[in-house]
Short mmCIF file of C-alpha atoms in Angstrom, two decimals:
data_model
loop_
_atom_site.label_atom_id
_atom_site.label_comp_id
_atom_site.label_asym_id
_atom_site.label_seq_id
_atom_site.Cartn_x
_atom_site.Cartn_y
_atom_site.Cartn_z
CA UNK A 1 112.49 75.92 83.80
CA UNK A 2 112.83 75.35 87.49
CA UNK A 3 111.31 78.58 90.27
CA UNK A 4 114.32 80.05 91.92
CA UNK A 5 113.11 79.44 95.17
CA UNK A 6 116.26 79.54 97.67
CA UNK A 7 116.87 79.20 101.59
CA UNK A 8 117.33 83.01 102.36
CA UNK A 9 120.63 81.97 103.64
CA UNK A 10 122.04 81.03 100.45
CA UNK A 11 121.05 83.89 98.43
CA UNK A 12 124.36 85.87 99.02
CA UNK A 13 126.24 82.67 97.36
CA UNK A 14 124.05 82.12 94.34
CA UNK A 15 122.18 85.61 93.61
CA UNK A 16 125.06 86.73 91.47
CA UNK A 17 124.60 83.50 89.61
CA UNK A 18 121.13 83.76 89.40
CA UNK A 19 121.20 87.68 88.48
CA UNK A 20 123.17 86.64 85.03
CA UNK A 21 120.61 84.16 84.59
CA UNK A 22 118.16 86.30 84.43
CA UNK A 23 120.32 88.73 82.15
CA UNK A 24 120.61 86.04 79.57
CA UNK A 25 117.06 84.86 79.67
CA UNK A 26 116.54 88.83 79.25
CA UNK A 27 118.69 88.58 75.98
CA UNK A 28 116.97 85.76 74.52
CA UNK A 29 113.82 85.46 72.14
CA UNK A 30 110.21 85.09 74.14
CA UNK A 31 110.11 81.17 74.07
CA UNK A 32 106.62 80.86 74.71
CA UNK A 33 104.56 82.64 71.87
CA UNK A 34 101.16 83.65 71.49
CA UNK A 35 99.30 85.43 68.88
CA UNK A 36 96.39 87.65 69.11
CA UNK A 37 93.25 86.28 67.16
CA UNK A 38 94.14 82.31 67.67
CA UNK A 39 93.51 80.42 71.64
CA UNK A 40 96.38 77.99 71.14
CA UNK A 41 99.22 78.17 74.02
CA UNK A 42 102.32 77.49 72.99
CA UNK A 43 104.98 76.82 75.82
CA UNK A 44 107.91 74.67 74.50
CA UNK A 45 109.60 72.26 76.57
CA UNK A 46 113.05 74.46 76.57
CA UNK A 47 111.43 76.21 79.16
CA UNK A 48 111.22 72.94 81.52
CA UNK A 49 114.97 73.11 81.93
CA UNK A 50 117.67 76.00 82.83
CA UNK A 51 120.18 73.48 81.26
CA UNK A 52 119.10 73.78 78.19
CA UNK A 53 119.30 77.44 78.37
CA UNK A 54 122.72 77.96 79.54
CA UNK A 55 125.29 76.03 82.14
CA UNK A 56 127.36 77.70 85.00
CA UNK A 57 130.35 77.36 82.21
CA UNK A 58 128.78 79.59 79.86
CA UNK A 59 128.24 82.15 82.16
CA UNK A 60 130.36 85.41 80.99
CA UNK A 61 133.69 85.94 83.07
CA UNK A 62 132.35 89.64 84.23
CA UNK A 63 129.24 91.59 85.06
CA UNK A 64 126.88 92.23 81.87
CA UNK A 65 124.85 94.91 81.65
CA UNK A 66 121.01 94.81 82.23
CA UNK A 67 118.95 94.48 79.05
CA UNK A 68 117.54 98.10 78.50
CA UNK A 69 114.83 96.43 76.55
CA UNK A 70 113.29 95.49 80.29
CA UNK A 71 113.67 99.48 81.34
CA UNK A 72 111.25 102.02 80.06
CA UNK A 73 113.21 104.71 78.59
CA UNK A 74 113.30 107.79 80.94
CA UNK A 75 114.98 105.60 83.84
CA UNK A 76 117.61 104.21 81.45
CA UNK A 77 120.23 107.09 82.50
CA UNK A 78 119.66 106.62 86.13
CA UNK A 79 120.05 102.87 85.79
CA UNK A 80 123.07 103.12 84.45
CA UNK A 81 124.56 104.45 88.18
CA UNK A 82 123.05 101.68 90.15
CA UNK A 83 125.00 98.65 91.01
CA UNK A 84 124.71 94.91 91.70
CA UNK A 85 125.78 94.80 95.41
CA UNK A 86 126.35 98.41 95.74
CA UNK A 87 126.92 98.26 99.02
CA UNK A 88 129.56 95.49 99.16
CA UNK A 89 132.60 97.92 100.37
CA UNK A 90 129.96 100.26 102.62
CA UNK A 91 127.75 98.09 104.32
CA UNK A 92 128.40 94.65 103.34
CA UNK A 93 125.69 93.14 105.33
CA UNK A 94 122.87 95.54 104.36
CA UNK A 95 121.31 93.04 102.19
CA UNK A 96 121.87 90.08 105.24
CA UNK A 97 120.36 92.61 107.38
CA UNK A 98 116.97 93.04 105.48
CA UNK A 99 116.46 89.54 104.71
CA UNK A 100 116.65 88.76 108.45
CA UNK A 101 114.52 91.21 109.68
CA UNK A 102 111.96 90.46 107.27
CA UNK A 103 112.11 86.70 107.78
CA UNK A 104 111.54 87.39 111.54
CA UNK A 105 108.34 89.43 111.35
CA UNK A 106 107.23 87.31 108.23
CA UNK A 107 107.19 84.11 111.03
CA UNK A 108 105.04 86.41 113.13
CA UNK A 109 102.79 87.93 111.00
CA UNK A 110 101.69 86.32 108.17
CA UNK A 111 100.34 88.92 106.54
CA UNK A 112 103.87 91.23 106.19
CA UNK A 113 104.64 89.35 103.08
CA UNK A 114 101.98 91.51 101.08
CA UNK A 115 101.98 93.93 103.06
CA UNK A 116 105.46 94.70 101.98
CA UNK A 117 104.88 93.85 98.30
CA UNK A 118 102.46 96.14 98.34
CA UNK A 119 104.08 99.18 99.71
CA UNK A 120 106.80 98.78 97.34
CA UNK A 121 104.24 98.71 94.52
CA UNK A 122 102.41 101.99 95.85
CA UNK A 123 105.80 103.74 96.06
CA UNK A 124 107.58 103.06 93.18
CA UNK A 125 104.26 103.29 91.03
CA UNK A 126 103.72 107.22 91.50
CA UNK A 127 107.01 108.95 90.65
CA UNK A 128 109.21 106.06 91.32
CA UNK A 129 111.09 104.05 93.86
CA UNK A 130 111.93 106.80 96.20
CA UNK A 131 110.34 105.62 99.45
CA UNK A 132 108.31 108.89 99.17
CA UNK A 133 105.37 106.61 100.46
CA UNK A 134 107.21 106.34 103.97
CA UNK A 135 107.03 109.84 104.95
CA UNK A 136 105.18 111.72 107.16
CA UNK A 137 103.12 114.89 106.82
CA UNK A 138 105.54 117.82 107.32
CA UNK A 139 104.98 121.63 107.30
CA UNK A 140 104.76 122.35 103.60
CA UNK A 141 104.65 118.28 102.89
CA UNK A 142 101.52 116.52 102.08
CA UNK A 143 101.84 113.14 103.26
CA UNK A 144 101.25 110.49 100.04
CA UNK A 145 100.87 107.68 103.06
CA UNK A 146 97.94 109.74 104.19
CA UNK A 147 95.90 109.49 100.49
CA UNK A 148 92.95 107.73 100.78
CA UNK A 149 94.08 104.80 98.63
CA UNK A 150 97.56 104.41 100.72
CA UNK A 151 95.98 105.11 104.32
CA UNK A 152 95.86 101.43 105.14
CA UNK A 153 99.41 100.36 103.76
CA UNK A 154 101.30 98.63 106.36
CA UNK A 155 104.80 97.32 106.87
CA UNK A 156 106.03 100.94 107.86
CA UNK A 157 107.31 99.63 111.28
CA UNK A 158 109.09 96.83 109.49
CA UNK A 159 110.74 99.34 107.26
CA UNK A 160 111.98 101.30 110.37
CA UNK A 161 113.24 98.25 111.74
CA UNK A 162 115.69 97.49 109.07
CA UNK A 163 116.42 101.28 108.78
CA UNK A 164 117.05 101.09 112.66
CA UNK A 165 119.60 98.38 112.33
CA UNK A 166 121.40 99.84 109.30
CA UNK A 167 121.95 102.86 111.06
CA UNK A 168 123.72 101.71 114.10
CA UNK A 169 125.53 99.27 111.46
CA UNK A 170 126.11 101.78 108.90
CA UNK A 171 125.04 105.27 109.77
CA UNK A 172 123.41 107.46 106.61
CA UNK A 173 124.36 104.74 104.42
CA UNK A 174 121.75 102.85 102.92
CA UNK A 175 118.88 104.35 101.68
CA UNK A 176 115.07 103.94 102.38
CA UNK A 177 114.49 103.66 98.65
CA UNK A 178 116.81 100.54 98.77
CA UNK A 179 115.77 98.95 101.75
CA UNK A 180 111.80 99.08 100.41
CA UNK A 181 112.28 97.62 96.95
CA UNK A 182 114.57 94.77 98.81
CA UNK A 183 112.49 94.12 101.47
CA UNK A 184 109.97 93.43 98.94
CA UNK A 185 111.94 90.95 96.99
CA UNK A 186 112.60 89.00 100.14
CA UNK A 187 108.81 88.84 100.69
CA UNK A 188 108.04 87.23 97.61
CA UNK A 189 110.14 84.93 97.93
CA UNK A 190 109.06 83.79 101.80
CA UNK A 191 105.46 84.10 100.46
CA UNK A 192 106.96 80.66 98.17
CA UNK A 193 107.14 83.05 94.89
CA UNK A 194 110.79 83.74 92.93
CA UNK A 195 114.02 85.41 93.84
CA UNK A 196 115.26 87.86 91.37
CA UNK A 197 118.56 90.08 91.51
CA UNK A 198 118.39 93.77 92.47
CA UNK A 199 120.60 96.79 91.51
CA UNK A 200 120.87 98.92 94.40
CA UNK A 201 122.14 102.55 94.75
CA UNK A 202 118.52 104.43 94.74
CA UNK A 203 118.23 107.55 96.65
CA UNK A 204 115.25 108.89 98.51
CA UNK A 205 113.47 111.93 97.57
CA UNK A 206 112.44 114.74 99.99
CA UNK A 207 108.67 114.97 97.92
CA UNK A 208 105.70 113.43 98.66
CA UNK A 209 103.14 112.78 96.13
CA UNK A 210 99.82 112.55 97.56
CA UNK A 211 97.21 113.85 94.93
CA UNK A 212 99.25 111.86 92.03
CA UNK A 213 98.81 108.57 94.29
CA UNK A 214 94.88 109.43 94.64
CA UNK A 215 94.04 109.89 90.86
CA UNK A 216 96.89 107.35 89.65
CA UNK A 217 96.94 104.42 91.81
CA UNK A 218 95.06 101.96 89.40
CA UNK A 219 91.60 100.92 90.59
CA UNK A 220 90.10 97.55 91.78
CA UNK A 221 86.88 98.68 90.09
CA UNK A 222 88.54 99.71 86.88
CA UNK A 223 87.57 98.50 83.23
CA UNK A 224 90.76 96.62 81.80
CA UNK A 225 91.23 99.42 79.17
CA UNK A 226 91.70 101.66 81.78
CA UNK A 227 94.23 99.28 83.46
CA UNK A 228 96.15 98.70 80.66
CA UNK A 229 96.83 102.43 80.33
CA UNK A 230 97.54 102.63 83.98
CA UNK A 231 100.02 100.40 83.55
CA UNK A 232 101.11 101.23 80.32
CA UNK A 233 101.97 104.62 81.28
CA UNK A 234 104.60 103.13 83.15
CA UNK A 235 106.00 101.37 80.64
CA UNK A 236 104.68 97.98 81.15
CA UNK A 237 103.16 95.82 78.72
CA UNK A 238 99.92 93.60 78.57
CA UNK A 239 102.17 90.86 79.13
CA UNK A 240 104.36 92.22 82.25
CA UNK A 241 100.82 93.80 83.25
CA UNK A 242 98.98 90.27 83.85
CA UNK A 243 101.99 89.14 85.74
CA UNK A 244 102.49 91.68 87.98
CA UNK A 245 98.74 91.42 88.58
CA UNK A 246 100.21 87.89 90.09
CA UNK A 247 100.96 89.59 93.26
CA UNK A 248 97.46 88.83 93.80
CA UNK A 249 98.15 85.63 95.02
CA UNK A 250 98.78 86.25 98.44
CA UNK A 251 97.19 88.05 101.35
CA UNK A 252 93.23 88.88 101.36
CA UNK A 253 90.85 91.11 100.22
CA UNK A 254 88.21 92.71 102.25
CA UNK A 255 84.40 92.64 101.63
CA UNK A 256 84.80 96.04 100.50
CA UNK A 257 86.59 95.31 97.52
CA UNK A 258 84.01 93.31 95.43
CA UNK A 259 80.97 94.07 97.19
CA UNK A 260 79.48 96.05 94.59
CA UNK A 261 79.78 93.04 92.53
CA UNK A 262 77.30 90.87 94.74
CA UNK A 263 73.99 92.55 94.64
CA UNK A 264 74.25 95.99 92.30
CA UNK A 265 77.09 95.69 89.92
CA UNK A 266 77.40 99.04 87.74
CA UNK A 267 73.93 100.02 89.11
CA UNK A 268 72.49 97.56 87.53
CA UNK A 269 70.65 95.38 90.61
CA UNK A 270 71.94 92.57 89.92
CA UNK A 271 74.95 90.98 90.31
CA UNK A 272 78.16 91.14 88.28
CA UNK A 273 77.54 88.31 85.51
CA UNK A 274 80.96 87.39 85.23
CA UNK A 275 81.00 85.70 88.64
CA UNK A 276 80.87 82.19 88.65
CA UNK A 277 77.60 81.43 90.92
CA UNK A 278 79.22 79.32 93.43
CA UNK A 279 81.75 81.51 93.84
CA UNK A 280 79.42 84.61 94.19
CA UNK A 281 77.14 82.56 96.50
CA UNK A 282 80.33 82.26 98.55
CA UNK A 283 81.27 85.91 98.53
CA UNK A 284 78.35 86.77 99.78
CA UNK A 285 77.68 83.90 102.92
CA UNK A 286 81.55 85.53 103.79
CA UNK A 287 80.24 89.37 103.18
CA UNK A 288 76.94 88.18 104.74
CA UNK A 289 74.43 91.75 105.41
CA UNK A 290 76.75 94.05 103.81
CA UNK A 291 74.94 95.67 101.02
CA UNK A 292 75.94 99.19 100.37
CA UNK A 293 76.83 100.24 96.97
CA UNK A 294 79.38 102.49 96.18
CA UNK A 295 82.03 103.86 93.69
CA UNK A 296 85.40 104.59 94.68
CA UNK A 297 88.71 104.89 93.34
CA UNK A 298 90.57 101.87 95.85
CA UNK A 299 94.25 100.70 94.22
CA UNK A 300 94.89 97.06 94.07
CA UNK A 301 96.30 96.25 96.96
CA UNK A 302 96.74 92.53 98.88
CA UNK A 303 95.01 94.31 101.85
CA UNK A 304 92.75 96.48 103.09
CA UNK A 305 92.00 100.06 102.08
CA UNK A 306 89.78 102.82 102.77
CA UNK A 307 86.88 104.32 101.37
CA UNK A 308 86.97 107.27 99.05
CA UNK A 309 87.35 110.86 100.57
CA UNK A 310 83.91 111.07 100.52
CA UNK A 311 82.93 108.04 102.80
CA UNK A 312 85.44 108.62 104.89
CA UNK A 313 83.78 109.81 107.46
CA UNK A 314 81.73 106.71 107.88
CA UNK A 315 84.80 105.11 108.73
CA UNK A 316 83.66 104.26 113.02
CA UNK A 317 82.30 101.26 114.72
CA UNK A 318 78.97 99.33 113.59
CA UNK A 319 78.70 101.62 110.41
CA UNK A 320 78.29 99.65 107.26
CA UNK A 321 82.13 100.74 105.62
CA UNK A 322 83.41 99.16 109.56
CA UNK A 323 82.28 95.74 108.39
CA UNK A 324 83.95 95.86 105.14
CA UNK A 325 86.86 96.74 106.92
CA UNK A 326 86.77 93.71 108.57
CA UNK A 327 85.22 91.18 106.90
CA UNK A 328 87.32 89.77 104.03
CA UNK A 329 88.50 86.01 102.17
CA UNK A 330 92.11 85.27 101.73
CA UNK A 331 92.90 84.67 98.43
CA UNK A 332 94.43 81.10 98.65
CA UNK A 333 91.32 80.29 100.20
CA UNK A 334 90.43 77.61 98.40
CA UNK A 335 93.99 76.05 98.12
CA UNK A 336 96.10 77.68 101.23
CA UNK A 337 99.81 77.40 100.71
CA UNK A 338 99.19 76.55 96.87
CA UNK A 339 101.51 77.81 94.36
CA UNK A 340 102.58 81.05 94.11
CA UNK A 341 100.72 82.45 91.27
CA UNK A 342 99.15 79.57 89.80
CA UNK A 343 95.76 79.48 91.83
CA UNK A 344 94.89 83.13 90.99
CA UNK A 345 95.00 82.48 87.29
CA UNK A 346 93.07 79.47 87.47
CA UNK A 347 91.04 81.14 89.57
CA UNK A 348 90.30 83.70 86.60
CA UNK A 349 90.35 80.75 84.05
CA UNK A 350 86.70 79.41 86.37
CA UNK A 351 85.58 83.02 87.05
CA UNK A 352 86.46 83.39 91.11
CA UNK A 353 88.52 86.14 90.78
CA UNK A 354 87.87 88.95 93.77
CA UNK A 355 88.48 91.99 91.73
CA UNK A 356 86.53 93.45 88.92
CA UNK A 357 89.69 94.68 87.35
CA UNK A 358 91.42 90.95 87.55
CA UNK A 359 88.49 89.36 86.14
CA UNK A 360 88.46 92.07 83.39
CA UNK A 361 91.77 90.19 82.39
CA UNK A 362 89.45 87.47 81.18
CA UNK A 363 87.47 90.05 79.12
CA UNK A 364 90.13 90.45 75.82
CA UNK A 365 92.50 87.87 74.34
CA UNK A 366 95.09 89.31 74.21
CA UNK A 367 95.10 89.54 78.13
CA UNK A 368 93.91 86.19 78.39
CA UNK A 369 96.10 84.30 76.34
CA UNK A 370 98.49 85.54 79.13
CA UNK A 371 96.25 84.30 82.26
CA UNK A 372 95.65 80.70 80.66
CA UNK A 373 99.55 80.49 79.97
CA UNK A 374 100.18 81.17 83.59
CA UNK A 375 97.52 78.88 85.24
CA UNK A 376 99.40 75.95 82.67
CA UNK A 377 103.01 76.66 83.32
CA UNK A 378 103.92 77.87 86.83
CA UNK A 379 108.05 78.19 85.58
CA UNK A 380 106.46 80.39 83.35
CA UNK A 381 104.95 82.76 85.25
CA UNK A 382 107.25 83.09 87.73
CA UNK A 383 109.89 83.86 85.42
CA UNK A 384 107.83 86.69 83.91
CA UNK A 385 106.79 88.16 87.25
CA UNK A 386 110.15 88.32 88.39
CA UNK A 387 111.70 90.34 85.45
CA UNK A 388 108.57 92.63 85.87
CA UNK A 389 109.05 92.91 89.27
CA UNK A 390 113.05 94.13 88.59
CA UNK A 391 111.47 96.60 85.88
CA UNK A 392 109.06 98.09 88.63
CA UNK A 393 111.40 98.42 91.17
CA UNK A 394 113.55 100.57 88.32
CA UNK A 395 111.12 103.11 87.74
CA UNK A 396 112.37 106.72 88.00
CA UNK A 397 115.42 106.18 90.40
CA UNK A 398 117.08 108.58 91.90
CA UNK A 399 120.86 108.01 91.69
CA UNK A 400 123.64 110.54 93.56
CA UNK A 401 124.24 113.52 93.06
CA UNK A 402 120.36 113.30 93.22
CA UNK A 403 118.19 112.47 96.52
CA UNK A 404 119.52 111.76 99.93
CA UNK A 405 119.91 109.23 102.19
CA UNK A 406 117.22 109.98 105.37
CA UNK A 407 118.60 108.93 108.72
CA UNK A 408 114.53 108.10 109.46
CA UNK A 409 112.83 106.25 106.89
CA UNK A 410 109.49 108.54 107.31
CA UNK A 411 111.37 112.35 107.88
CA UNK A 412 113.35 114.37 105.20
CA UNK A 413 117.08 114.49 106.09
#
């Protein structure tokens, strides 16, 4: 099956197509097994070609609904008022607008692509995509941008940017909520991974969540039965777990991240053994005098984050948690511009990978059965990130008469 991988100026002509697509391949049986207790891959060759799966004449005559299968139950009702191309009578271009002003700071900054992906993740992962992550601390308002594990998120000033432009376009139109899960979309794709189809029509909520981010947000340091049931409580499955994990491709992680796997993994002195010794004897040339040890509760990110609460005051220049801000390895940085997914699962397969928790995906079979079938079949995983990524940017919508549309991404209206 081919990557749907388009110039972002031809997505307004084919997404449609490519939205049914993916609503068929939703309908159909898994075509790639696997079965817990056996190590053999099977990935048929149906999946090297969309033409065997369906042609642009089979394509129903009108919209289809979107499997519920791929929705965990409690959103299912609030689905059901989103649209494809909701705003094709109200703001016709909203979509066009996003896509360009994401392209434009992507060519600046390299690192918006993750930066993006990420914020959408952190957002819709603790009560939903409701940009709830964008605002700012208010009287009687914690701010959830301010918890530790969300204080280095960046991309807000993109966000605003598009929000900016919609408004003179389209005043009180187009939500936050919408612009942030879209946004994201257009990132992966720029950063060379797939396009998939969006319903739009969310709302943004006037709460911030900043005590559920800190104890939710899944862990870099976590065991993988804890980030199963992270995930899990989400509604996601091993499966859609390992490639959403995928997102893992792109950006870089700082020192701070995997030091504690160098030198004193799990108090143990020593380092962690499931680190391949080239690999670790790279981590630490690149993390080169930073040895502090410590515990926190960091979420995955494809960036940089801060220290728990109670480090944060160590958090100034020439202080040992100041280097591991800085210091860091991107993670293509073996293979830079390699395939969008495909390096980070190898990279698992040979034990590289940065995170405890990503290696961890190594630890049961179950999980990975799921990382060798990625690393063999690119097609593969990009197919299965993408309908993950349309599940995750589903969670817990708010639909009218719920929510509101904020004339500022980062204030209640």
């Amino acid at each position: 099956m081919p990557t749907f991988i388009f110039n972002m100026d031809q997505m307004p002509k084919i997404s449609f197509l490519i939205f049914l697509l993916f609503i068929l391949f939703s309908f159909k049986n898994q075509n790639t097994e696997t079965e817990r207790g056996s190590r053999t891959i099977r990935c048929p060759s149906s999946y090297s070609s969309v033409s065997s799966l369906v042609s642009i004449d089979s394509f129903p005559s009108r919209p289809v609904s979107l499997s519920m299968k791929n929705i965990v139950p409690e959103e299912a009702d609030s689905l059901q008022s989103l649209e494809y191309d909701f705003y094709r009578e109200s703001c016709p271009q909203a979509e066009q607008i996003i896509r360009a002003i994401v392209q434009h700071h992507h060519q600046v900054r390299s690192n918006v692509a993750p930066a993006l992906v990420r914020l959408a993740f952190h957002d819709c992962f603790i009560e939903g995509c409701d940009a709830s992550v964008l605002l700012d601390a208010a009287e009687g308002l914690d701010s959830e941008k301010e918890s530790p594990p969300n204080q280095s998120l960046k991309g807000f000033d993109v966000i605003e940017a598009i929000k900016s432009k919609l408004e003179e376009e389209c005043p009180e139109i187009v939500s936050c909520a919408d612009i942030l899960v879209v946004a994201a979309r257009d990132s992966v794709v720029l950063a060379g991974g797939p396009f998939y189809p969006l319903y739009t029509g969310r709302r943004d909520g006037s709460n911030s969540f900043s005590d559920m981010a800190m104890d939710e947000l899944p862990s870099p340091h976590d065991d993988l039965s804890k980030t199963l049931a992270s995930f899990a409580s989400r509604g996601f499955s091993e499966r859609e777990t390992v490639s959403l994990l995928g997102a893992h491709s792109i950006g870089m992680f700082h020192c701070k991240f995997f030091q504690n796997r160098l030198y004193n993994f799990s108090g143990t002195n020593v380092p962690d053994p499931s680190l391949d010794i080239g690999f670790l004897d790279l981590l630490r040339s690149r993390c080169n005098g930073i040895h502090a040890s410590f515990s926190s509760s960091l979420p995955y990110s494809s960036g940089s984050s801060p220290a728990p609460r109670t480090l944060q005051s160590r958090f100034h220049k020439g202080s040992t948690t100041s280097s591991l801000e800085e210091k860091g390895m991107a993670l293509d940085y073996n293979k830079p511009g390699s395939a969008f997914g495909k390096f980070y699962y190898q990279s698992l397969l040979e034990g590289k990978g940065f995170l405890h928790a990503d290696q961890q995906l190594m630890a049961w079979e179950g999980t990975g059965t799921w990382v060798k079938a990625y690393a063999l079949d690119a097609s593969l995983f990009q197919r299965d990130f993408a309908l993950a990524m349309m599940k995750l940017s589903n969670l817990q919508v708010l639909t009218a008469p719920l929510g509101q549309i904020r004339l500022n991404c980062s204030k209640v209206a």
